[in-house]
Amino acid sequence: MNPLNPVIQLEQISYRYVVEKSPVLDELDFVLHRNDQIGLVAPNGSGKTTLFFIIMGLIRPDQGRIKIFDCPVSTEKDFIKVRKKIGLLFQDADDQLFSPTVLEDVAFGPLNLGKSKEEALEISRETLEMLNLKGFEERVTHKLSGGEKKLVSLATLLAMKPEVLLLDEPSAGLDEKTKDHLINILKELSLTHLIISHDTGFLNALTNQIYHIEGGKIVN
Amino acid sequence: MWFQHKSRIKRRIRSVFTIQRIFRCCLKDMIPDSSIENRSSFDKLDPRVKIVSAVCLSIGIALMNTIESLITSLVISVLVLVMARFNIRLVFKRLKVLFRFLIMLWIILPLAIQGVTYGKGFILDFNAEGLLLALKITLKSVSILFVFIALVGSVKPAIFGHALLKLKISPKLIFLFLITYRYIFVFEREYKKLKRAAKIRGFVPRTNLHTYRTYAYLFAMLFVRAFNRGEKVHQAMICRGFEGNFYSLHDFDIKRPDVIFAVEFVVMLLFIVFVEYSTL
């Protein structure tokens, strides 16, 4: 852990879905440093996904400050920059893959980053090859199996060359073989990552610290 | 005995008209499935040329009025279909949908159009004008369908979308088309999931309020899920840097065969128009 290099800093974050009810996140403090690999375990409905959405700026917290790469972020414009550096893997791969073919889906991110078509295609092919997905280029996304969808989703993120990965239950619904493959890929990448999972074996393989969310706060 | 028979007929009618069946028909017949091998000799042509040709020829055929010109259209469209070397089984599968609609016209039109009485029906008169009109409609629709199957049917949905984009069709509409193609199967799966959930708890569709209510819930649930998924997909797009612009990965360019192809189509169209006016 390198205390001098914080990547994501959350201070006093609170968020509630329904005004009358108690908040899901209650004055939560959290810091993710460069090269940290943290697992997040918490019961359903305890605000894990909400936390990821707040980091990505998909929802705004009721209160609190967010600093990413040591820069305070609060407006949509700030978050647009954040999203180029942080990749979020959704729980349901069908939400993530929306283009008709795999290659188009993987190229979507690089194109949004302003890459030319040729560059985007090259990056996409490289990324697919890296994940052992060569030959998947022209496959139709909705016809992939669950495991394939998960890997292609990961490829769509990696094509954007993120510095940090946020993974929301990446191992859910995968068989052992695919899970091992995913573990190997993530180990090899050894990016800074934060993983939400209920799968202890998966977390042990990929993280060096495990945190919990209790009463809207993150505890070690 | 007779009531057993009656309930069987009732069941049969119900099964024919269940929403699921209609849903499935729409899915399987209307959306070109890229997994089916459609090796067409037109594959190498620019999809834009194919789309424009198909649209022009269809409009031409739709405007023709004499039986002679319509028969010419049918012959030409069959020729185009043969040239495309399209999977015949697939063509008939798609024709089946059209025929269901046409049979209705053949029954209704001879009774509904006024003209010289051809034969006495039970209550209504039966006349030749109606039959002629039904025949014309059949010829027109079959020819147009053949042209479209041969030219547009072999273009994959993704490429079709990008070709339309290059033809300056509204990007919003195309995006809607591509997203629909992507998610309609997800909805089919969700629909089946919900239906299964109802079934394992002993739900059998009957002609009663409970059935209608259950189907209403099922569809309401489908809408709610659709809305949620739409929201999530949008979030996923934003996460990957989406700022409202779409980029196409496909490049098309018009080559010599495309020009020859387009000229052929203009000649065919002119020929049909010639037959129309020479027989008027």
Short mmCIF file of C-alpha atoms in Angstrom, two decimals, chain A residues 53 56 58 76 80 83-84 86 88 90 92-101 103-109 111-112 117 121 140-143 149 156-157 160, chain B residues 33-35 156-158 162 166 175 178-179 181-183 185-186 189-190 228-229 232-243 245-251:
data_model
loop_
_atom_site.label_atom_id
_atom_site.label_comp_id
_atom_site.label_asym_id
_atom_site.label_seq_id
_atom_site.Cartn_x
_atom_site.Cartn_y
_atom_site.Cartn_z
CA PHE A 53 -22.25 4.14 -9.25
CA MET A 56 -18.45 6.60 -11.66
CA LEU A 58 -23.85 7.71 -12.44
CA GLU A 76 -20.71 15.64 -15.09
CA ILE A 80 -16.41 12.19 -18.02
CA ARG A 83 -14.77 7.29 -16.72
CA LYS A 84 -11.89 7.25 -19.14
CA ILE A 86 -11.83 3.72 -14.38
CA LEU A 88 -16.76 -0.61 -14.28
CA PHE A 90 -21.58 -4.49 -14.52
CA ASP A 92 -25.29 -8.32 -15.72
CA ALA A 93 -23.27 -8.64 -18.92
CA ASP A 94 -26.39 -8.09 -21.02
CA ASP A 95 -26.42 -4.52 -19.72
CA GLN A 96 -22.87 -3.99 -20.81
CA LEU A 97 -22.89 -5.40 -24.31
CA PHE A 98 -25.23 -3.52 -26.57
CA SER A 99 -23.64 -3.56 -30.01
CA PRO A 100 -24.67 -6.20 -32.51
CA THR A 101 -21.22 -7.74 -32.84
CA LEU A 103 -15.83 -6.27 -32.34
CA GLU A 104 -18.14 -3.26 -32.51
CA ASP A 105 -18.81 -3.47 -28.82
CA VAL A 106 -15.14 -3.59 -27.89
CA ALA A 107 -14.36 -0.74 -30.29
CA PHE A 108 -17.12 1.45 -28.82
CA GLY A 109 -14.98 2.67 -25.89
CA LEU A 111 -13.94 5.36 -30.46
CA ASN A 112 -15.48 7.42 -27.68
CA LYS A 117 -11.36 3.78 -36.65
CA LEU A 121 -10.05 -1.79 -34.47
CA VAL A 140 -23.31 -11.71 -32.35
CA THR A 141 -23.27 -10.50 -28.74
CA HIS A 142 -26.66 -11.80 -27.68
CA LYS A 143 -25.76 -15.30 -28.78
CA LYS A 149 -20.42 -12.47 -22.31
CA THR A 156 -14.77 -3.79 -23.64
CA LEU A 157 -13.35 -2.21 -20.48
CA MET A 160 -10.12 1.64 -22.91
CA ASP B 33 -30.83 -14.55 -38.51
CA SER B 34 -27.19 -14.12 -39.24
CA SER B 35 -26.40 -17.64 -38.10
CA LYS B 156 -26.84 -8.56 -41.72
CA PRO B 157 -28.77 -6.28 -39.35
CA ALA B 158 -25.62 -4.57 -38.11
CA HIS B 162 -24.64 1.21 -40.91
CA LYS B 166 -24.50 6.24 -44.76
CA PHE B 175 -29.71 3.32 -33.20
CA LEU B 178 -29.76 -1.78 -33.76
CA ILE B 179 -30.62 -1.71 -30.07
CA TYR B 181 -32.08 -6.14 -32.68
CA ARG B 182 -29.73 -6.54 -29.75
CA TYR B 183 -32.33 -6.64 -27.00
CA PHE B 185 -33.89 -11.66 -27.77
CA VAL B 186 -33.18 -10.62 -24.20
CA ARG B 189 -35.79 -14.69 -22.74
CA GLU B 190 -37.19 -12.55 -19.94
CA ASN B 228 -34.66 -0.75 -15.84
CA ARG B 229 -32.52 -2.38 -18.45
CA LYS B 232 -28.60 0.35 -17.00
CA VAL B 233 -27.51 0.08 -20.62
CA HIS B 234 -27.39 3.86 -20.76
CA GLN B 235 -25.25 3.91 -17.63
CA ALA B 236 -22.93 1.30 -19.12
CA MET B 237 -22.58 3.43 -22.23
CA ILE B 238 -21.81 6.53 -20.19
CA CYS B 239 -19.16 4.56 -18.27
CA ARG B 240 -17.44 3.85 -21.53
CA GLY B 241 -17.22 7.47 -22.51
CA PHE B 242 -20.40 7.77 -24.55
CA GLU B 243 -21.21 11.42 -25.20
CA ASN B 245 -21.95 10.37 -30.88
CA PHE B 246 -22.08 7.14 -32.79
CA TYR B 247 -19.17 5.95 -34.83
CA SER B 248 -19.46 3.43 -37.59
CA LEU B 249 -16.77 0.84 -38.17
CA HIS B 250 -17.97 -0.01 -41.63
CA ASP B 251 -16.80 1.59 -44.79
#
